[in-house]
Coordinates of C-alpha atoms in Angstrom, one line a residue:
X144 CA 96.8 71.2 183.6
X145 CA 94.7 69.1 186.2
X146 CA 92.5 68.2 183.2
X147 CA 95.2 66.9 181.1
X148 CA 96.8 65.0 183.9
X149 CA 93.5 63.1 184.6
X150 CA 93.0 62.3 180.6
X151 CA 96.4 60.8 180.9
X152 CA 95.6 58.7 184.2
X153 CA 92.1 57.3 182.4
X154 CA 94.0 56.6 179.2
X155 CA 96.7 54.7 181.3
X156 CA 93.8 52.6 183.2
X157 CA 92.1 52.2 179.7
X158 CA 95.4 50.6 178.2
X159 CA 96.3 48.5 181.1
X160 CA 92.5 47.2 181.1
X161 CA 92.5 46.5 178.0
X162 CA 95.9 44.6 177.7
X163 CA 94.8 42.5 180.8
X164 CA 91.4 41.6 179.2
X165 CA 92.8 40.7 176.0
X166 CA 95.5 38.7 177.6
X167 CA 92.7 36.7 179.8
X168 CA 90.6 36.0 176.5
X169 CA 93.7 34.7 174.7
X170 CA 94.3 32.5 177.8
X171 CA 90.9 31.1 177.7
X172 CA 91.2 30.9 174.0
X173 CA 94.2 28.7 174.2
X174 CA 92.9 26.5 176.9
X175 CA 89.3 25.8 175.1
X176 CA 88.3 22.1 176.5
X177 CA 86.5 21.5 173.5
X178 CA 89.8 21.6 171.5
X179 CA 92.6 19.3 171.6
X180 CA 95.6 21.3 171.4
X181 CA 99.5 20.2 171.3
X182 CA 101.5 20.4 174.3
X183 CA 102.6 24.1 175.1
X184 CA 105.2 25.7 177.8
X185 CA 103.7 28.1 180.3
X186 CA 103.0 31.3 178.4
X187 CA 103.5 35.0 179.9
X188 CA 100.4 37.8 179.5
X189 CA 100.8 39.7 176.1
X190 CA 104.2 38.5 175.2
X191 CA 103.3 34.9 175.2
X192 CA 106.3 32.8 174.9
X193 CA 108.6 35.5 173.0
X194 CA 110.8 35.1 176.4
X195 CA 111.8 31.6 175.5
X196 CA 113.4 32.6 172.2
X197 CA 117.3 33.4 172.4
X198 CA 119.3 35.0 169.5
X199 CA 119.6 31.6 167.3
X200 CA 115.4 31.0 167.4
X201 CA 116.1 27.4 165.4
X202 CA 118.1 26.3 168.5
X203 CA 115.6 27.6 171.0
X204 CA 112.8 25.9 169.1
X205 CA 114.9 22.6 169.4
X206 CA 115.3 22.5 172.8
X207 CA 111.8 23.1 173.4
X208 CA 110.9 20.3 171.1
X209 CA 113.4 18.1 173.2
X210 CA 111.1 18.7 176.2
X211 CA 107.8 19.1 175.1
X212 CA 107.6 16.7 171.9
X213 CA 107.7 16.9 168.0
X214 CA 104.7 19.1 167.8
X215 CA 104.4 22.0 170.3
X216 CA 101.8 25.0 170.4
X217 CA 103.3 28.6 170.6
X218 CA 102.0 32.4 171.2
X219 CA 104.6 34.7 169.9
X220 CA 102.9 37.7 171.3
X221 CA 99.2 37.3 169.9
X222 CA 100.3 35.2 167.0
X223 CA 99.4 31.5 167.6
X224 CA 102.2 29.4 166.1
X225 CA 102.5 25.3 165.8
X226 CA 106.1 24.2 165.6
X227 CA 107.1 20.8 164.0
X228 CA 110.1 19.5 164.5
X229 CA 110.9 15.9 163.4
X230 CA 110.8 14.3 159.8
X231 CA 107.3 12.6 160.8
X232 CA 105.8 16.0 162.0
X233 CA 107.0 17.8 159.0
X234 CA 105.3 15.1 156.9
X235 CA 102.4 15.4 158.4
X236 CA 102.0 19.0 157.6
X237 CA 103.5 19.5 154.5
X238 CA 102.3 16.5 152.9
X239 CA 99.2 15.2 154.3
X240 CA 97.8 18.3 155.0
X241 CA 99.8 20.3 152.5
X242 CA 96.9 22.3 150.9
X243 CA 95.4 23.8 154.3
X244 CA 98.9 25.2 155.0
X245 CA 99.7 26.4 151.1
X246 CA 100.0 30.1 152.2
X247 CA 102.5 31.8 154.0
X248 CA 102.4 34.3 156.6
X249 CA 104.1 38.0 155.9
X250 CA 105.5 40.8 157.9
X251 CA 105.7 44.3 157.7
X252 CA 109.2 44.5 156.4
X253 CA 108.5 42.1 153.9
X254 CA 104.9 44.1 152.8
X255 CA 107.2 47.3 152.4
X256 CA 110.0 45.7 150.7
X257 CA 108.2 43.4 148.1
X258 CA 105.8 45.5 146.6
X259 CA 103.1 44.5 148.9
X260 CA 101.9 41.0 149.1
X261 CA 101.2 40.1 145.5
X262 CA 104.9 38.7 144.8
X263 CA 105.4 35.2 144.4
X264 CA 107.0 34.0 147.2
X265 CA 104.6 35.4 149.9
X266 CA 101.5 35.6 147.6
X267 CA 98.4 33.9 149.2
X268 CA 97.5 30.6 147.8
X269 CA 95.2 31.4 144.9
X270 CA 95.3 32.2 140.9
X271 CA 98.1 34.8 141.3
X272 CA 100.4 32.4 143.2
X273 CA 99.3 29.3 140.6
X274 CA 100.0 31.4 137.7
X275 CA 103.4 32.6 138.9
X276 CA 104.2 28.9 139.8
X277 CA 103.4 27.8 136.6
X278 CA 105.4 30.5 134.9
X279 CA 108.3 29.5 136.9
X280 CA 108.3 26.2 135.8
X281 CA 107.7 26.5 132.2
X282 CA 109.7 29.7 131.4
X283 CA 111.8 31.0 134.4
X284 CA 113.6 28.2 135.9
X285 CA 112.8 25.3 133.5
X286 CA 115.4 22.9 132.5
X287 CA 115.7 24.7 128.9
X288 CA 116.6 28.0 130.8
X289 CA 119.1 26.4 133.3
X290 CA 121.0 24.6 130.5
X291 CA 121.2 27.9 128.6
X292 CA 122.7 29.5 131.5
X293 CA 125.1 26.8 131.9
X294 CA 128.0 28.9 130.3
X295 CA 126.9 31.7 132.5
X296 CA 127.6 29.8 135.6
X297 CA 130.8 28.5 134.3
X298 CA 132.2 31.5 133.1
X299 CA 131.7 33.1 137.0
X300 CA 133.2 29.8 138.2
X301 CA 136.3 30.1 136.3
X302 CA 136.7 33.8 137.3
X303 CA 136.5 32.8 141.0
X304 CA 138.9 30.3 140.4
X305 CA 141.5 32.3 138.6
X306 CA 141.0 35.0 141.4
X307 CA 141.8 32.4 144.2
X308 CA 144.7 31.0 142.3
X309 CA 146.4 34.4 142.0
X310 CA 145.8 34.7 146.1
X311 CA 147.1 31.6 146.4
X312 CA 150.5 32.6 144.6
X313 CA 150.6 35.5 146.9
X314 CA 150.0 33.5 150.2
X315 CA 147.1 35.9 150.8
X316 CA 144.3 35.1 153.0
X317 CA 140.5 35.0 151.5
X318 CA 137.4 35.9 152.4
X319 CA 135.6 33.1 151.1
X320 CA 132.0 34.0 152.0
X321 CA 132.6 37.6 149.9
X322 CA 133.9 35.6 146.9
X323 CA 131.3 32.9 146.9
X324 CA 128.6 35.9 147.6
X325 CA 130.0 37.8 144.5
X326 CA 130.0 34.5 142.4
X327 CA 126.1 33.9 143.3
X328 CA 125.4 37.5 142.6
X329 CA 127.0 37.7 139.4
X330 CA 125.1 34.5 138.3
X331 CA 121.7 35.6 139.4
X332 CA 122.2 39.4 137.6
X333 CA 123.1 37.8 134.5
X334 CA 120.1 35.5 134.7
X335 CA 117.9 38.4 135.5
X336 CA 119.1 41.3 133.3
X337 CA 121.9 39.9 131.3
X338 CA 124.4 41.8 132.9
X339 CA 127.4 41.4 135.4
X340 CA 126.4 42.5 138.4
X341 CA 129.8 43.4 139.9
X342 CA 130.7 45.3 136.7
X343 CA 127.5 46.8 135.5
X344 CA 126.6 50.6 136.0
X345 CA 123.1 52.4 136.6
X346 CA 123.3 51.4 140.3
X347 CA 123.4 47.5 139.5
X348 CA 126.5 46.7 141.3
X349 CA 124.4 48.4 144.6
X350 CA 121.9 45.6 144.3
X351 CA 124.4 43.3 146.3
X352 CA 124.1 45.5 149.0
X353 CA 120.5 46.1 148.8
X354 CA 120.0 42.4 149.1
X355 CA 122.0 42.2 151.9
X356 CA 120.1 44.9 153.8
X357 CA 116.8 43.3 152.7
X358 CA 117.8 40.0 154.5
X359 CA 118.9 41.7 157.6
X360 CA 115.5 43.7 157.7
X361 CA 113.4 40.5 157.3
X362 CA 115.4 38.5 159.8
X363 CA 114.6 41.4 162.6
X364 CA 112.2 40.9 165.3
X365 CA 109.6 43.3 164.8
X366 CA 107.0 43.8 167.7
X367 CA 104.7 45.1 165.3
X368 CA 104.4 41.6 163.6
X369 CA 103.5 40.0 166.9
X370 CA 101.9 41.9 169.7
X371 CA 98.6 43.5 168.4
X372 CA 99.0 46.9 170.4
X373 CA 101.9 47.8 168.2
X374 CA 100.4 47.2 165.1
X375 CA 100.8 50.0 162.6
X376 CA 103.2 52.1 164.8
X377 CA 106.9 51.1 163.7
X378 CA 108.6 51.7 167.2
X379 CA 111.6 50.0 165.8
X380 CA 111.8 51.8 162.3
X381 CA 111.6 48.9 160.4
X382 CA 109.2 49.6 158.1
X383 CA 111.3 53.0 157.6
X384 CA 114.4 51.5 156.7
X385 CA 112.5 48.7 154.7
X386 CA 111.2 51.5 152.6
X387 CA 114.3 53.2 151.9
X388 CA 115.6 49.9 150.8
X389 CA 112.6 49.4 148.6
X390 CA 112.9 52.8 147.3
X391 CA 116.7 52.1 146.4
X392 CA 115.9 49.0 144.6
X393 CA 112.9 50.4 142.8
X394 CA 115.1 53.1 141.3
X395 CA 117.6 50.6 139.8
X396 CA 115.0 48.2 138.4
X397 CA 113.2 51.4 136.8
X398 CA 116.0 52.2 134.9
X399 CA 116.8 48.8 134.1
X400 CA 113.3 48.3 132.5
X401 CA 113.3 51.5 130.7
X402 CA 116.6 50.5 129.0
X403 CA 114.9 47.2 128.3
X404 CA 111.9 48.6 126.6
X405 CA 113.9 51.1 124.6
X406 CA 116.2 48.2 123.2
X407 CA 112.8 46.5 122.4
X408 CA 111.6 49.3 120.3
X409 CA 114.6 49.5 118.6
X410 CA 114.8 45.6 118.1
X411 CA 118.1 45.7 119.9
X412 CA 119.2 42.7 122.3
X413 CA 117.6 40.0 120.0
X414 CA 121.3 38.9 119.6
X415 CA 121.2 37.4 122.9
X416 CA 119.1 35.0 124.7
X417 CA 116.3 35.9 126.8
X418 CA 116.7 36.5 130.4
X419 CA 114.2 36.5 133.4
X420 CA 113.2 40.3 132.6
X421 CA 112.6 39.4 128.9
X422 CA 110.4 36.5 129.8
X423 CA 108.1 38.7 132.4
X424 CA 108.0 41.6 130.1
X425 CA 106.7 39.1 127.1
X426 CA 104.0 37.8 129.6
X427 CA 103.2 41.3 130.9
X428 CA 102.4 42.5 127.3
X429 CA 100.4 39.3 126.6
X430 CA 96.6 40.2 126.3
X431 CA 95.8 36.2 126.7
X432 CA 97.8 36.0 129.9
X433 CA 95.8 34.4 132.4
X434 CA 97.0 37.1 134.8
X435 CA 98.2 40.3 133.9
X436 CA 101.5 41.1 135.4
X437 CA 102.0 44.6 136.6
X438 CA 105.3 46.5 136.6
X439 CA 105.3 46.2 140.2
X440 CA 105.0 42.2 139.9
X441 CA 108.1 42.4 137.8
X442 CA 109.9 44.3 139.9
X443 CA 108.9 42.2 143.0
X444 CA 109.8 39.0 141.3
X445 CA 112.9 40.4 140.7
X446 CA 113.7 41.1 144.2
X447 CA 112.8 37.5 145.3
X448 CA 115.2 35.7 143.1
X449 CA 117.8 37.9 144.2
X450 CA 117.1 37.5 148.2
X451 CA 116.3 33.5 147.3
X452 CA 119.3 32.8 145.3
X453 CA 122.2 35.1 146.3
X454 CA 123.1 34.0 150.1
X455 CA 121.6 30.8 150.0
X456 CA 124.1 29.1 147.8
X457 CA 127.2 30.9 148.9
X458 CA 126.2 29.9 152.8
X459 CA 125.8 26.6 151.9
X460 CA 129.2 26.3 150.0
X461 CA 130.8 28.1 153.0
X462 CA 129.5 26.0 155.6
X463 CA 130.8 22.9 153.3
X464 CA 133.8 24.0 152.9
X465 CA 134.3 24.6 156.8
X466 CA 133.3 21.1 157.4
X467 CA 135.9 19.7 155.2
X468 CA 138.6 21.7 156.5
X469 CA 137.9 20.6 160.0
X470 CA 137.4 17.1 158.6
X471 CA 140.7 16.6 156.7
X472 CA 140.0 12.9 155.6
X473 CA 136.7 13.7 154.1
X474 CA 138.4 16.5 152.1
X475 CA 140.9 13.9 150.8
X476 CA 138.2 11.1 149.7
X477 CA 136.4 13.9 147.8
X478 CA 139.6 15.0 145.9
X479 CA 140.3 11.5 145.2
X480 CA 136.6 10.7 143.8
X481 CA 137.1 13.8 141.7
X482 CA 140.7 13.0 140.4
X483 CA 139.5 9.4 139.5
X484 CA 136.7 10.8 137.4
X485 CA 138.0 13.7 135.8
X486 CA 141.8 13.3 135.8
X487 CA 144.0 16.0 136.1
X488 CA 143.6 18.1 132.8
X489 CA 140.6 20.0 133.4
X490 CA 138.1 21.8 135.7
X491 CA 135.1 20.0 136.9
X492 CA 131.8 20.6 134.9
X493 CA 128.3 20.4 135.7
X494 CA 127.8 17.3 133.7
X495 CA 130.3 15.8 135.8
X496 CA 128.4 15.5 139.2
X497 CA 126.0 12.8 138.7
X498 CA 129.4 10.7 138.8
X499 CA 130.7 12.0 141.8
X500 CA 128.2 10.4 144.6
X501 CA 130.4 11.4 147.5
X502 CA 130.8 14.8 146.4
X503 CA 126.9 14.9 146.4
X504 CA 126.8 13.4 149.9
X505 CA 128.9 15.8 151.3
X506 CA 126.2 18.6 150.2
X507 CA 123.5 16.5 151.4
X508 CA 125.4 16.3 154.8
X509 CA 125.6 20.1 154.8
X510 CA 122.1 20.5 154.2
X511 CA 121.4 18.4 157.2
X512 CA 123.5 20.0 159.6
X513 CA 123.4 23.5 158.2
X514 CA 120.2 24.2 156.1
X515 CA 120.2 27.6 154.4
X516 CA 116.6 28.1 155.6
X517 CA 116.0 26.6 159.1
X518 CA 112.5 27.5 159.1
X519 CA 109.7 26.8 156.5
X520 CA 106.9 29.2 157.2
X521 CA 103.4 28.4 156.4
X522 CA 99.8 29.7 157.5
X523 CA 96.7 27.6 158.1
X524 CA 94.0 28.6 155.9
X525 CA 91.0 27.0 157.6
X526 CA 90.7 25.0 160.8
X527 CA 92.4 21.3 160.5
X528 CA 93.3 18.6 162.6
X529 CA 96.8 17.5 162.1
X530 CA 98.2 14.6 163.8
X531 CA 95.3 14.4 166.0
X532 CA 95.6 18.1 167.2
X533 CA 93.1 21.1 166.6
X534 CA 94.9 23.6 164.6
X535 CA 92.7 26.8 164.3
X536 CA 92.7 28.7 160.9
X537 CA 95.4 31.4 160.8
X538 CA 97.5 29.4 163.1
X539 CA 101.5 29.9 161.8
X540 CA 103.2 27.0 161.3
X541 CA 106.9 26.8 161.7
X542 CA 108.5 23.6 160.5
X543 CA 112.0 23.3 162.0
X544 CA 114.3 22.1 159.3
X545 CA 117.3 22.7 161.6
X546 CA 116.0 20.5 164.1
X547 CA 114.5 17.8 161.5
X548 CA 118.1 17.2 160.4
X549 CA 119.0 16.4 164.1
X550 CA 116.4 14.1 164.7
X551 CA 118.0 11.3 166.8
X552 CA 114.9 8.7 165.8
X553 CA 116.4 8.8 162.2
X554 CA 119.5 10.0 162.1
X555 CA 122.3 7.7 163.6
X556 CA 124.9 10.1 165.1
X557 CA 123.1 13.2 164.5
X558 CA 125.4 15.8 165.3
X559 CA 128.4 14.1 163.5
X560 CA 129.6 15.6 160.1
X561 CA 129.4 12.2 158.1
X562 CA 128.7 11.9 154.5
X563 CA 129.2 8.2 154.2
X564 CA 125.6 7.9 155.6
X565 CA 124.1 8.8 152.4
X566 CA 126.3 6.0 150.7
X567 CA 126.2 3.2 153.4
X568 CA 123.0 3.3 155.1
X569 CA 120.1 1.9 153.0
X570 CA 117.5 4.3 154.8
X571 CA 119.5 7.2 153.9
X572 CA 120.9 6.4 150.5
X573 CA 117.8 7.7 148.5
X574 CA 116.9 10.7 150.6
X575 CA 116.2 13.5 148.3
X576 CA 117.0 17.0 149.1
X577 CA 114.2 18.8 147.0
X578 CA 111.5 18.2 149.5
X579 CA 110.1 14.6 148.4
X580 CA 111.6 13.1 151.6
X581 CA 110.7 15.1 154.9
X582 CA 114.3 14.0 156.4
X583 CA 116.1 16.6 154.7
X584 CA 114.1 19.9 153.7
X585 CA 116.8 22.8 152.4
X586 CA 114.5 23.6 149.9
X587 CA 111.1 23.1 151.5
X588 CA 108.5 20.8 150.2
X589 CA 105.0 20.6 148.6
X590 CA 103.2 23.2 146.7
X591 CA 105.5 26.0 148.2
X592 CA 108.6 24.2 147.7
X593 CA 111.4 26.3 146.0
X594 CA 110.9 26.7 142.4
X595 CA 114.7 27.3 142.3
X596 CA 116.2 24.3 143.6
X597 CA 117.7 22.9 140.5
X598 CA 119.5 26.1 140.0
X599 CA 120.7 26.1 143.7
X600 CA 122.0 22.4 143.2
X601 CA 123.7 23.4 140.3
X602 CA 125.7 26.2 141.8
X603 CA 126.4 24.4 145.1
X604 CA 127.8 21.2 144.0
X605 CA 129.8 22.3 140.8
X606 CA 131.3 25.4 142.8
X607 CA 132.2 23.1 146.0
X608 CA 133.8 20.6 143.6
X609 CA 136.0 23.4 141.7
X610 CA 137.3 24.5 145.4
X611 CA 137.8 20.8 146.4
X612 CA 139.5 19.9 143.0
X613 CA 142.0 22.9 143.0
X614 CA 142.7 24.1 146.6
X615 CA 143.9 23.1 149.9
X616 CA 142.8 25.1 152.6
X617 CA 145.1 26.8 155.5
X618 CA 143.4 28.3 158.5
X619 CA 145.0 30.5 161.3
X620 CA 148.6 30.8 161.1
X621 CA 149.4 27.6 159.4
X622 CA 149.4 25.8 162.6
X623 CA 149.0 22.1 162.6
X624 CA 145.4 20.9 163.0
X625 CA 144.0 24.5 163.1
X626 CA 140.2 24.3 163.0
X627 CA 137.4 26.6 161.9
X628 CA 135.1 27.7 164.5
X629 CA 131.5 26.5 163.4
X630 CA 129.5 29.0 165.5
X631 CA 126.1 30.0 163.7
X632 CA 125.1 33.5 163.5
X633 CA 121.9 35.1 164.2
X634 CA 120.0 35.5 161.1
X635 CA 117.1 33.9 159.0
X636 CA 119.5 32.3 156.5
X637 CA 121.5 30.4 158.8
X638 CA 125.0 32.0 158.4
X639 CA 128.2 31.0 160.1
X640 CA 128.9 33.7 162.9
X641 CA 132.1 34.8 161.3
X642 CA 132.9 34.6 157.8
X643 CA 135.4 31.7 156.8
X644 CA 138.7 33.3 156.0
X645 CA 141.7 31.1 154.7
X646 CA 144.6 30.7 152.6
X647 CA 144.1 28.7 149.3
X648 CA 146.9 26.4 148.6
X649 CA 146.8 25.6 144.8
X650 CA 146.7 21.9 144.3
X651 CA 146.1 21.9 140.5
X652 CA 145.5 24.6 138.1
X653 CA 143.4 23.8 135.4
X654 CA 144.2 26.7 133.1
X655 CA 147.9 25.6 132.6
X656 CA 148.5 23.4 129.6
X657 CA 150.9 20.5 130.4
X658 CA 153.1 19.1 128.0

């Protein structure tokens, strides 16, 4: 017994000594006088700056940037990080030094959920990632595919509008987050596997729940990812939950792939256009392809399409509508623009959007204040110098898109929701949302910019236009001047804290023939 206690004491002494020595080494390395580091707050041993992060990390990092500058150095546990918080700082990393920051950091949850690190979004910059990016641009998310899927998006939008019109007749409240997520989920499922997600069998209807759980897990702070001593221990059970979610998704996709393979053997399914799975299977069977896609590659890419495409669009539309309810004069102006271009005889179409500049400005202003991905994450592939600062290899880069959209040096009245800025101010008029300009970064930028930006814009612009065209919105108990709470929720995709629940009041029914 005494020997056991002595062994525990020795183990405890060794552990404390190791932690202290490692912390001292990290402090010496951080303060190397030969390197020119960005400014940094005081760090604690072992945890570094983790104590400075609140429940909304993008707001915490924004507050730190206000005090220490547009480029700051932090240590989250044993992980060195650089945070960029202004348009100029974002440009320095994502354009001037794009190649040096063309890889993404991963996490234990992501590796467990997404078939290791070979998936497209989190793949290291190299031959596999380049092949998948080219495949996305040429086959999976190109203009032809998006045009072919136009009727699918229209059908799902019509289905949602008809549902809301029924709710309006009954004077019922609607959980718009739920309705918008259903719309996005059905669009993505029909794009991936030619099935309507909410109606499909074989467990496909469960994918929506799996996507929500995946987002929650990947947004959970996990000690294993940041403090070296906890690596591999899974003390919080994150990997255990991620493994369960992964296995559920894998079973569903395995069933879908087997059905696809049977259809292909029997020559069925050729009457409809190819979906994403058809294209990926074709590539996997191509002996001359630059990269041989595996079954796991196909499943992993499908998972990423769901996670990247379902919530981001619905959250953006929900934020936009909440802002319009709180700014009725902007809502009325958007309705007047739509009526002047389209009239009162039909539902707005995707082809109408280029003729609705004010509606597009509303979407841009929503992206500015409520980016669906507040953080753009990269990792330094080599030692480099950015804006005069030495950035060591393996340093994590965090571009705070939420902070960039509130930069007072660029945006006038940055906290105000004012779509007019994109039509009236010369410096804002040409700002692009696809990453060409660094004042707005809803889809990232550079090599690792989101390849699904065009699809997302189609869904967001036309769905918002339809909701504006067809309805007024009543919140609360119908009291005059009721406003929507605009608090943010704690998740990596920047949702509202509470779902937008309101009563739709029909102002135009595009499905009723007049005369």
